[in-house]
Amino acid sequence: MAINHPSFGTIADNRVIVFDTTLRDGEQSPGFSMNLEEKLRMAEALAELGVDVMEAGFPIASQGDFESVQSIAQRFAKGGPVVCGLSRSAPGDILRAVEAVKPAARQRIHTFISTSDLHMRVKLRMTPEAVLEAVTNSVSLARNHVADVEWSAEDGSRTDPDFLCRCVEAAIKAGATTINIPDTVGYAVPEDIARIFSMLRERVPGADGVIFSAHNHDDLGLAVANTIAALHAGARQVEATINGIGERAGNAALEEVAMALRTRQDVIPFSTGIVTQNILRTSRLLATITSFDVQPNKAIVGRNAFAHESGIHQDGVLKDKATYEIMTPESVGWTTNSLVMGKHSGRAAFRDKLSMLGYTLGDNQLNDAFRRFKDLADRKKVVYDEDIVALVDDEVVRIKDRVKLLALTVATGMGTRPTASLVLEVDGERCDAVAGGDGAVDATFNALQQVVPHKAELKLYAVQSVTGGTDAQARVTVRLEEEGKLVDGQGADTDTIVASARAYVHALNKLLAKRVRTAPPEILAPAQAG
Ligand code: KIV
Ligand code: ZN
C-alpha cells in the first residue's frame, strides 16, 4: 500500500527511503570526528549522492554538534534532503534538536529510547511502564514541533516481542511517521530481522500508515544482509553510512545496500534515489576527511573491487566483462581511462579532469592544485587519476589548517645520523627547526615536534603506494594519540619523507582542532548513542 508521508508525499510501495547517518552514527565512532567545515562538505556530497534523509548529528551532545546540525539545516533551507537531528526522549534533548533542524526546508526529529530488558534495567534503570510513557511523551512533544518524527527502539532486535509491539503502537498513536528498529549491537541474523518486521506489521494497529526502518550494526558482518531482510519483510527505509563507518564494527554500508538493490532487481525489486555514479567520490571524500581509507577489498569502493588479478579472470574479462563483473565499475564512479595528463597538460584540461573526478574548486584552490600537479608531472612519468585525487585531497580539501609545511630538507646516508631541517607556517607565522633522529622519518617528526610541542604518542605509521612504479607517490598515514583521543593524518608525495611530514602535519592539525572543541564531558558521555 502506498503511504502518504509528511516529507515525501505519496511514496510508491517499491520506493526505499535512504537515511544516511554518516554524520551522526558514523561520526561519533572513535577517530571519525569531523569539524564543521568537513561536515558541510560531506553534507553537500551526500545531497549530490541523492540520500533522502541526512541525520546531521546529535544536537544535545555538544555545542559543536548543535552548530553543525544547524549549519547543515541552513544549507538546505531552500530544499534538498530532509535534515534530521537525533535526540533521546528527554524534553531538553528534543527541543535542542528541534532548534537545530529548524532552518531546513524539511525537518525530522529522530527520538529514541532503549526497549530491551537489559537496557531498561541496567542502562536506563526504568520500568517498562515508564519507558512506554516516555515513548508517548517524547514522540508527542516532537510532533508538536515537526510533522516528520522518527522513533527508534534502541536494542530493538533484543527486545521482548510483546513489549516491542506495545512501544511501537504507543509511538504510532503519539504521531511517529517512521518506526526504526535498530539492531544496536549487531547481534541479529537475517531471519530474526525478517521475523521482527513481519510481526510488527501484522500485529501493531496503525502499522500500515507508517514507514518501517532498518538500522543494522555490523558486529557479525551481517548489517547489509539484515537490511535487505528487513526490506523483504516490509521495511521501506534503510539507515546506512558511507563506507559502513559507525559504532564499533560500523553500520550497514550505504554503497553496498544501494548496489545490491540496483544489481539484484530480480530478487530485491526496490528503487532508491541514489545516484550510484557518485558513490566512489563520496566514499573518497569521507576517507580523505577522516583519514581512514577503506580496505582494498572493500565491496564497491575498495581499490581492488574491480581489479582482476589472476590470468584466468583477466582473460575472461577481456573476452566479455560479464564473466567476472556483476556491475560495471563506471556505474559506481570508477573511470576506465585512469591514465591522464602529463606536464604539457594545461589548466583547463586539469580543471575538466578535476570536475570529472568530482571536485569543484575555487580559483585559489585550483591554482594551488595546478601548481602541485605541474610539480608532480615534472617528477613522475605518468600522472594517473589516483595521483590527482591524492594530490587534491592532500593539499586542497584540507583548507584552514593551522600548521602548514613550507619546506623540508633531510640529510641522511650510511654511517651518518640523519638530520631534518624544516620550515613551517603556524597560524600565519614562519618557524624553522632542525633535529636529528634514528632515521630520516624520525628526524623529521622530531623537528615537527620542536615547532608544535605536544604529548601525543605515535600509534601508527603506514606507507602505501598510490600507483605502481618506483616514481609512484607514497601515501603515508600517521596516527597520533593524545589524552585518549586518536587522530589520523595522511599525506602523499613522490618522496616518502615529504609524504610522512605531510601526514604528521595533517594529524597535528586535527589534534589542534580537537583541543579547541568545546564538548563538556558530562554532557557528551551520557548522550552517546549507538
Ligand atoms: O544503533 C542504534 O540503536 C542507534 C539509535 C540511536 C538509532 O544508533
Ligand atoms: Zn546505531
Coordinates of C-alpha atoms and ligand atoms in Angstrom, one line a residue:
M1 CA 0.0 0.0 0.0
A2 CA 1.4 3.5 -0.9
I3 CA 2.0 5.7 2.2
N4 CA 1.4 9.4 2.4
H5 CA 4.3 10.8 4.2
P6 CA 4.7 14.4 5.6
S7 CA 8.1 14.9 4.0
F8 CA 7.8 12.8 0.8
G9 CA 4.1 12.9 0.0
T10 CA 2.8 9.6 -1.6
I11 CA 5.6 7.1 -1.6
A12 CA 5.3 4.2 -4.1
D13 CA 5.3 0.8 -2.4
N14 CA 8.7 -0.2 -4.0
R15 CA 10.5 3.1 -3.2
V16 CA 13.0 2.8 -0.4
I17 CA 14.0 5.9 1.6
V18 CA 17.7 6.2 2.1
F19 CA 18.5 7.6 5.5
D20 CA 22.2 8.5 5.8
T21 CA 23.7 8.6 9.3
T22 CA 27.4 9.1 8.3
L23 CA 27.4 12.4 10.1
R24 CA 25.8 11.0 13.3
D25 CA 26.3 7.3 13.9
G26 CA 29.4 7.3 11.7
E27 CA 30.9 10.5 13.0
Q28 CA 30.6 9.5 16.7
S29 CA 32.9 6.5 16.3
P30 CA 36.5 6.9 17.5
G31 CA 38.8 8.6 15.1
F32 CA 36.0 9.7 12.7
S33 CA 35.1 13.1 14.1
M34 CA 34.8 15.9 11.6
N35 CA 34.8 19.7 12.1
L36 CA 32.0 21.9 10.9
E37 CA 33.6 22.6 7.5
E38 CA 34.2 19.0 6.9
K39 CA 30.6 18.1 7.9
L40 CA 29.3 20.7 5.5
R41 CA 31.4 19.3 2.7
M42 CA 30.2 15.8 3.4
A43 CA 26.6 17.0 3.6
E44 CA 26.9 18.6 0.2
A45 CA 28.3 15.3 -1.2
L46 CA 25.5 13.3 0.4
A47 CA 22.9 15.5 -1.1
E48 CA 24.5 15.1 -4.5
L49 CA 24.5 11.3 -3.9
G50 CA 20.7 11.5 -3.6
V51 CA 20.1 10.5 0.0
D52 CA 16.6 11.2 1.1
V53 CA 17.3 11.9 4.8
M54 CA 20.5 13.1 6.3
E55 CA 21.0 12.6 10.0
A56 CA 23.2 15.6 10.6
G57 CA 24.1 15.0 14.2
F58 CA 23.1 14.8 17.9
P59 CA 22.5 18.4 18.9
I60 CA 22.4 17.9 22.6
A61 CA 25.8 16.2 22.6
S62 CA 27.8 19.4 22.4
Q63 CA 27.6 23.0 21.2
G64 CA 29.7 21.9 18.2
D65 CA 27.2 19.2 17.3
F66 CA 24.4 21.6 17.7
E67 CA 26.1 24.2 15.4
S68 CA 26.9 21.6 12.7
V69 CA 23.3 20.3 12.6
Q70 CA 22.1 23.9 12.4
S71 CA 24.5 24.9 9.7
I72 CA 23.6 21.9 7.6
A73 CA 19.9 22.8 8.2
Q74 CA 20.7 26.3 7.0
R75 CA 22.5 24.9 3.9
F76 CA 19.3 23.0 3.0
A77 CA 16.9 25.9 3.9
K78 CA 15.6 26.1 0.3
G79 CA 15.3 22.3 -0.4
G80 CA 17.4 19.2 -0.5
P81 CA 17.4 16.2 1.7
V82 CA 15.3 16.1 4.9
V83 CA 17.6 17.2 7.7
C84 CA 17.3 15.1 10.8
G85 CA 18.5 15.7 14.4
L86 CA 18.8 12.8 16.9
S87 CA 17.6 13.1 20.5
R88 CA 17.0 10.9 23.5
S89 CA 13.5 11.1 25.0
A90 CA 14.1 13.9 27.5
P91 CA 12.3 17.1 26.6
G92 CA 15.5 19.1 26.7
D93 CA 17.1 16.8 24.1
I94 CA 14.1 17.1 21.8
L95 CA 13.8 20.8 22.0
R96 CA 17.5 21.2 21.3
A97 CA 17.1 19.0 18.2
V98 CA 14.0 21.0 17.1
E99 CA 16.0 24.2 17.4
A100 CA 18.9 22.8 15.4
V101 CA 17.0 21.5 12.4
K102 CA 14.6 24.4 12.3
P103 CA 16.3 26.3 9.3
A104 CA 15.9 23.3 7.0
A105 CA 13.1 23.2 4.4
R106 CA 12.3 19.7 5.5
Q107 CA 13.0 18.7 9.1
R108 CA 12.9 15.5 11.0
I109 CA 13.3 14.7 14.7
H110 CA 14.6 11.2 15.5
T111 CA 14.0 10.3 19.1
F112 CA 15.0 7.0 20.7
I113 CA 14.9 5.1 23.9
S114 CA 16.1 1.6 24.8
T115 CA 13.4 -1.1 25.0
S116 CA 15.2 -4.3 25.7
D117 CA 15.0 -5.7 29.3
L118 CA 18.8 -5.5 29.7
H119 CA 19.0 -1.8 28.6
M120 CA 15.9 -0.8 30.6
R121 CA 17.1 -2.4 33.8
V122 CA 20.9 -1.7 33.6
K123 CA 21.3 1.4 31.5
L124 CA 18.1 3.4 31.9
R125 CA 17.0 2.0 35.3
M126 CA 13.4 2.4 34.2
T127 CA 10.4 0.1 34.4
P128 CA 8.8 -1.0 31.1
E129 CA 5.8 1.2 32.0
A130 CA 8.0 4.3 32.5
V131 CA 9.6 3.6 29.1
L132 CA 6.2 3.3 27.4
E133 CA 5.2 6.6 28.9
A134 CA 8.5 8.2 27.7
V135 CA 7.8 6.9 24.2
T136 CA 4.4 8.6 24.2
N137 CA 5.7 11.8 25.7
S138 CA 8.8 12.2 23.6
V139 CA 7.0 11.5 20.3
S140 CA 4.1 13.8 21.2
L141 CA 6.5 16.6 22.1
A142 CA 8.5 16.2 18.8
R143 CA 5.2 16.1 16.8
N144 CA 4.2 19.4 18.4
H145 CA 7.1 20.9 16.6
V146 CA 7.7 18.9 13.4
A147 CA 5.5 16.8 11.2
D148 CA 8.1 14.2 10.4
V149 CA 9.1 12.2 13.5
E150 CA 11.1 9.0 13.7
W151 CA 11.0 6.9 16.7
S152 CA 13.6 4.2 17.4
A153 CA 13.6 1.3 19.8
E154 CA 17.2 1.1 20.8
D155 CA 18.4 -2.5 21.2
G156 CA 15.1 -3.3 19.4
S157 CA 16.3 -6.6 18.0
R158 CA 16.8 -7.9 21.6
T159 CA 13.5 -6.6 22.9
D160 CA 10.7 -8.8 24.1
P161 CA 8.3 -9.0 21.1
D162 CA 5.1 -8.2 23.0
F163 CA 6.7 -5.2 24.6
L164 CA 8.2 -4.0 21.3
C165 CA 4.7 -4.2 19.8
R166 CA 3.3 -2.0 22.7
C167 CA 6.1 0.5 22.3
V168 CA 5.6 0.8 18.5
E169 CA 1.9 1.1 19.0
A170 CA 2.4 3.9 21.5
A171 CA 4.8 5.7 19.1
I172 CA 2.4 5.5 16.2
K173 CA -0.5 6.7 18.4
A174 CA 1.6 9.7 19.5
G175 CA 2.3 10.6 15.9
A176 CA 5.5 8.9 14.8
T177 CA 5.7 8.7 11.0
T178 CA 8.8 6.4 10.8
I179 CA 9.4 3.5 13.1
N180 CA 13.0 2.3 13.3
I181 CA 14.0 -1.0 14.8
P182 CA 17.8 -1.0 15.3
D183 CA 20.0 -4.0 15.7
T184 CA 22.0 -1.8 18.0
V185 CA 24.6 -4.4 19.0
G186 CA 24.8 -6.2 15.6
Y187 CA 23.5 -9.5 17.1
A188 CA 20.6 -10.4 14.8
V189 CA 20.7 -12.7 11.8
P190 CA 18.5 -12.0 8.7
E191 CA 15.8 -14.5 9.9
D192 CA 15.5 -12.5 13.2
I193 CA 15.2 -9.2 11.4
A194 CA 12.6 -10.6 9.0
R195 CA 10.6 -12.1 11.9
I196 CA 10.6 -8.8 13.8
F197 CA 9.5 -6.6 10.9
S198 CA 6.8 -9.0 9.8
M199 CA 5.4 -9.3 13.3
L200 CA 5.2 -5.6 13.9
R201 CA 3.5 -5.0 10.6
E202 CA 1.0 -7.8 11.3
R203 CA 0.3 -7.1 15.0
V204 CA 0.5 -3.4 15.6
P205 CA -2.5 -1.2 14.9
G206 CA -1.7 1.6 12.5
A207 CA 1.4 -0.1 11.2
D208 CA 0.2 0.3 7.6
G209 CA 0.3 4.1 7.9
V210 CA 4.0 4.4 8.8
I211 CA 7.4 3.7 7.3
F212 CA 9.4 0.9 9.0
S213 CA 13.1 1.5 9.0
A214 CA 16.1 -0.8 9.4
H215 CA 19.3 0.3 11.3
N216 CA 21.8 -2.5 11.5
H217 CA 25.2 -2.7 13.0
D218 CA 27.9 -4.9 11.5
D219 CA 29.4 -6.7 14.5
L220 CA 28.8 -10.1 12.8
G221 CA 29.3 -8.7 9.3
L222 CA 25.6 -9.0 8.7
A223 CA 24.4 -5.4 8.5
V224 CA 23.8 -5.3 4.8
A225 CA 22.2 -8.8 4.7
N226 CA 20.0 -7.8 7.7
T227 CA 19.0 -4.6 6.0
I228 CA 17.9 -6.4 2.9
A229 CA 16.0 -9.0 5.0
A230 CA 14.1 -6.0 6.6
L231 CA 13.1 -4.7 3.1
H232 CA 11.7 -8.2 2.2
A233 CA 9.7 -8.0 5.4
G234 CA 8.2 -4.7 4.6
A235 CA 10.7 -2.0 5.8
R236 CA 10.9 0.9 3.4
Q237 CA 13.7 3.0 5.0
V238 CA 17.3 1.9 5.3
E239 CA 19.7 3.6 7.6
A240 CA 23.3 3.4 6.5
T241 CA 26.6 5.1 6.3
I242 CA 29.2 5.8 3.6
N243 CA 32.0 3.1 3.8
G244 CA 29.9 1.5 6.6
I245 CA 31.5 3.7 9.3
G246 CA 29.9 3.8 12.7
E247 CA 29.9 2.5 16.2
R248 CA 32.3 -0.5 16.8
A249 CA 32.2 -2.6 13.6
G250 CA 30.1 0.1 11.9
N251 CA 26.7 0.4 10.2
A252 CA 25.3 -1.1 7.0
A253 CA 27.4 0.4 4.1
L254 CA 25.2 2.7 2.1
E255 CA 27.0 1.9 -1.2
E256 CA 26.6 -1.8 -0.6
V257 CA 22.9 -1.6 0.0
A258 CA 22.3 0.7 -2.9
M259 CA 24.3 -1.5 -5.3
A260 CA 22.7 -4.7 -4.0
L261 CA 19.3 -3.2 -4.9
R262 CA 20.4 -2.0 -8.3
T263 CA 22.2 -5.2 -9.2
R264 CA 19.7 -7.7 -7.9
Q265 CA 16.4 -6.1 -9.1
D266 CA 15.3 -9.6 -9.9
V267 CA 15.1 -10.6 -6.2
I268 CA 15.2 -7.2 -4.5
P269 CA 12.8 -5.2 -6.6
F270 CA 13.0 -1.8 -4.9
S271 CA 14.3 1.6 -6.0
T272 CA 16.2 4.4 -4.3
G273 CA 17.1 7.9 -5.3
I274 CA 20.8 7.2 -5.1
V275 CA 22.9 8.5 -8.0
T276 CA 25.2 5.5 -8.0
Q277 CA 27.8 7.2 -10.2
N278 CA 28.6 9.5 -7.3
I279 CA 29.3 6.7 -4.9
L280 CA 33.1 6.5 -5.3
R281 CA 33.7 10.2 -5.0
T282 CA 31.5 10.4 -1.8
S283 CA 33.4 7.4 -0.4
R284 CA 36.8 9.0 -1.2
L285 CA 35.8 12.3 0.2
L286 CA 34.9 10.7 3.5
A287 CA 38.1 8.7 3.5
T288 CA 40.1 11.9 2.9
I289 CA 38.3 14.0 5.5
T290 CA 38.6 11.3 8.2
S291 CA 41.9 9.9 7.0
F292 CA 40.6 6.4 7.2
D293 CA 41.0 4.6 3.9
V294 CA 38.7 1.7 3.1
Q295 CA 40.4 -1.7 2.9
P296 CA 41.5 -2.6 -0.7
N297 CA 39.0 -5.5 -0.9
K298 CA 36.0 -3.4 0.4
A299 CA 33.0 -4.1 -1.8
I300 CA 32.1 -1.4 -4.4
V301 CA 34.7 1.3 -3.3
G302 CA 37.9 -0.7 -2.4
R303 CA 40.9 -0.3 -4.7
N304 CA 40.6 -4.0 -5.7
A305 CA 36.8 -4.1 -6.0
F306 CA 37.0 -4.2 -9.8
A307 CA 40.6 -5.3 -10.3
H308 CA 41.1 -8.7 -12.0
E309 CA 44.5 -10.1 -11.0
S310 CA 44.6 -13.7 -12.0
G311 CA 45.3 -14.6 -15.6
I312 CA 42.1 -16.7 -15.9
H313 CA 40.0 -13.8 -14.7
Q314 CA 41.8 -11.2 -16.9
D315 CA 41.3 -13.4 -19.9
G316 CA 37.6 -13.9 -19.2
V317 CA 37.1 -10.1 -18.7
L318 CA 38.8 -9.3 -21.9
K319 CA 36.5 -11.7 -23.8
D320 CA 33.4 -10.5 -22.0
K321 CA 33.2 -8.3 -18.9
A322 CA 30.2 -10.2 -17.6
T323 CA 32.3 -13.3 -17.0
Y324 CA 33.6 -11.8 -13.8
E325 CA 31.9 -8.4 -13.3
I326 CA 28.4 -8.3 -11.8
M327 CA 28.2 -4.5 -12.2
T328 CA 30.2 -2.0 -14.2
P329 CA 32.9 0.0 -12.4
E330 CA 31.5 3.1 -14.2
S331 CA 28.1 2.6 -12.5
V332 CA 29.7 3.5 -9.1
G333 CA 32.0 6.1 -10.4
W334 CA 35.2 4.3 -11.4
T335 CA 36.7 5.7 -14.6
T336 CA 38.1 3.2 -17.1
N337 CA 40.7 5.6 -18.5
S338 CA 42.8 6.1 -15.5
L339 CA 45.8 7.4 -17.4
V340 CA 45.6 11.2 -17.5
M341 CA 47.8 14.1 -18.2
G342 CA 51.4 14.9 -18.2
K343 CA 53.5 18.0 -17.8
H344 CA 52.2 19.6 -21.0
S345 CA 48.5 19.5 -19.9
G346 CA 47.0 22.9 -19.4
R347 CA 44.9 24.5 -16.6
A348 CA 41.6 24.0 -18.5
A349 CA 42.3 20.3 -19.0
F350 CA 43.2 20.0 -15.4
R351 CA 40.0 21.7 -14.3
D352 CA 38.0 19.3 -16.6
K353 CA 39.7 16.4 -15.0
L354 CA 39.0 17.6 -11.5
S355 CA 35.4 18.0 -12.3
M356 CA 35.2 14.5 -13.8
L357 CA 36.7 13.3 -10.5
G358 CA 34.1 15.1 -8.6
Y359 CA 35.9 18.2 -7.4
T360 CA 34.7 21.7 -7.9
L361 CA 37.4 24.1 -6.7
G362 CA 37.5 27.8 -6.2
D363 CA 40.1 29.8 -8.2
N364 CA 42.7 29.9 -5.4
Q365 CA 42.3 26.2 -4.7
L366 CA 42.5 25.4 -8.4
N367 CA 45.8 27.4 -8.7
D368 CA 47.3 25.6 -5.7
A369 CA 46.3 22.2 -7.0
F370 CA 47.5 23.0 -10.5
R371 CA 50.9 24.1 -9.2
R372 CA 51.3 20.8 -7.3
F373 CA 50.1 18.9 -10.3
K374 CA 52.8 20.6 -12.5
D375 CA 55.4 19.8 -9.9
L376 CA 54.3 16.2 -9.8
A377 CA 54.2 15.9 -13.6
D378 CA 57.8 17.1 -13.7
R379 CA 58.8 14.3 -11.3
K380 CA 56.6 11.5 -12.5
K381 CA 56.4 10.0 -16.0
V382 CA 52.6 9.5 -16.0
V383 CA 50.0 11.0 -13.7
Y384 CA 47.0 8.8 -13.0
D385 CA 43.6 9.8 -11.7
E386 CA 44.6 8.3 -8.4
D387 CA 47.6 10.7 -8.2
I388 CA 45.4 13.7 -8.8
V389 CA 42.9 12.5 -6.2
A390 CA 45.7 12.0 -3.7
L391 CA 47.2 15.4 -4.5
V392 CA 43.9 17.3 -4.4
D393 CA 42.8 15.6 -1.2
D394 CA 46.1 16.2 0.4
E395 CA 46.5 19.9 -0.4
V396 CA 43.1 21.3 -1.2
V397 CA 40.4 19.5 0.7
R398 CA 42.1 20.3 4.0
I399 CA 41.9 24.1 3.9
K400 CA 42.2 26.1 7.1
D401 CA 45.0 24.1 8.6
R402 CA 46.8 26.0 11.3
V403 CA 50.1 24.3 10.6
K404 CA 51.5 24.2 7.0
L405 CA 54.6 22.5 5.8
L406 CA 56.6 25.0 3.7
A407 CA 59.9 23.3 3.2
L408 CA 61.8 20.2 4.2
T409 CA 65.4 19.0 3.7
V410 CA 66.8 15.8 5.1
A411 CA 70.4 14.8 5.1
T412 CA 70.9 11.1 5.5
G413 CA 73.1 8.2 4.5
M414 CA 75.0 5.2 5.7
G415 CA 77.1 5.9 8.9
T416 CA 75.6 9.4 9.4
R417 CA 73.0 10.5 11.9
P418 CA 70.0 11.8 9.8
T419 CA 69.1 15.4 10.2
A420 CA 65.9 17.1 9.1
S421 CA 65.6 20.9 8.6
L422 CA 62.1 22.2 8.0
V423 CA 60.1 25.4 7.7
L424 CA 56.5 25.5 8.9
E425 CA 53.9 28.2 9.0
V426 CA 52.0 28.1 12.2
D427 CA 49.0 30.4 12.5
G428 CA 50.5 32.5 9.8
E429 CA 54.0 32.7 11.3
R430 CA 57.1 31.2 9.8
C431 CA 59.0 28.8 12.1
D432 CA 62.2 26.8 11.4
A433 CA 63.5 23.7 13.2
V434 CA 66.4 21.3 12.8
A435 CA 66.5 17.9 14.6
G436 CA 68.3 14.6 14.4
G437 CA 66.8 11.2 14.7
D438 CA 67.2 7.4 14.3
G439 CA 66.2 7.6 10.7
A440 CA 65.0 10.2 8.2
V441 CA 61.4 9.9 9.3
D442 CA 62.3 10.1 13.0
A443 CA 64.4 13.2 12.4
T444 CA 61.5 14.8 10.5
F445 CA 59.0 14.0 13.2
N446 CA 61.4 15.3 15.9
A447 CA 61.8 18.6 14.0
L448 CA 58.0 18.9 13.7
Q449 CA 57.6 18.3 17.5
Q450 CA 60.0 21.1 18.2
V451 CA 57.8 23.6 16.4
V452 CA 54.5 22.2 17.6
P453 CA 55.1 20.7 21.1
H454 CA 52.7 18.0 22.1
K455 CA 52.4 14.9 24.2
A456 CA 50.8 12.8 21.5
E457 CA 52.1 9.3 21.0
L458 CA 52.7 7.9 17.6
K459 CA 50.4 4.9 17.3
L460 CA 50.7 4.0 13.6
Y461 CA 52.9 4.8 10.7
A462 CA 52.0 3.2 7.4
V463 CA 53.2 3.7 3.9
Q464 CA 51.2 2.7 0.8
S465 CA 51.9 3.4 -2.8
V466 CA 49.2 5.3 -4.7
T467 CA 50.0 3.6 -8.1
G468 CA 52.7 1.3 -9.3
G469 CA 56.4 2.0 -10.3
T470 CA 59.4 3.5 -8.4
D471 CA 58.2 7.0 -9.2
A472 CA 54.8 6.4 -7.6
Q473 CA 53.5 8.7 -5.0
A474 CA 53.7 7.3 -1.4
R475 CA 50.6 7.8 0.7
V476 CA 51.5 7.9 4.4
T477 CA 49.1 7.5 7.3
V478 CA 50.2 8.7 10.8
R479 CA 48.1 8.0 13.8
L480 CA 48.6 10.1 17.0
E481 CA 47.0 9.6 20.4
E482 CA 46.7 12.4 22.9
E483 CA 44.8 12.0 26.1
G484 CA 42.8 9.1 24.7
K485 CA 41.9 11.0 21.5
L486 CA 43.0 9.4 18.3
V487 CA 43.7 11.3 15.1
D488 CA 44.8 10.0 11.7
G489 CA 46.7 12.2 9.2
Q490 CA 47.5 11.4 5.6
G491 CA 50.0 12.9 3.2
A492 CA 51.0 12.0 -0.4
D493 CA 54.2 12.8 -2.3
T494 CA 56.6 11.0 -4.6
D495 CA 59.1 11.5 -1.8
T496 CA 58.2 9.2 1.1
I497 CA 59.8 11.5 3.7
V498 CA 57.8 14.5 2.5
A499 CA 54.7 12.4 2.4
S500 CA 55.4 11.4 6.0
A501 CA 55.9 15.0 7.1
R502 CA 52.6 16.0 5.4
A503 CA 50.8 13.2 7.1
Y504 CA 52.2 14.2 10.5
V505 CA 51.3 17.8 9.9
H506 CA 47.8 16.8 9.0
A507 CA 47.4 14.7 12.2
L508 CA 48.8 17.7 14.2
N509 CA 46.2 20.0 12.7
K510 CA 43.5 17.5 13.7
L511 CA 44.8 17.4 17.2
L512 CA 44.9 21.2 17.4
A513 CA 41.3 21.3 16.2
K514 CA 40.3 18.7 18.8
R515 CA 41.9 20.7 21.6
V516 CA 39.6 23.6 20.9
R517 CA 36.5 21.6 20.5
T518 CA 34.1 22.5 23.4
A519 CA 32.3 19.4 24.5
P520 CA 31.9 19.2 28.3
P521 CA 32.4 15.5 29.1
E522 CA 29.4 15.4 31.5
I523 CA 27.2 16.3 28.5
L524 CA 28.9 14.2 26.0
A525 CA 29.2 10.9 27.9
P526 CA 25.5 10.1 28.5
A527 CA 24.5 11.4 25.2
Q528 CA 26.5 9.0 23.1
A529 CA 24.2 6.8 21.0
G530 CA 24.8 3.6 19.1
Ligands
KIV1 O1 22.2 1.7 16.9 C1 21.3 2.4 17.5 O2 20.4 1.9 18.2 C2 21.2 3.8 17.2 C3 20.0 4.5 17.6 C4 20.3 5.8 18.3 C5 19.1 4.7 16.5 O3 22.1 4.4 16.6
ZN2 ZN 23.4 2.9 15.5

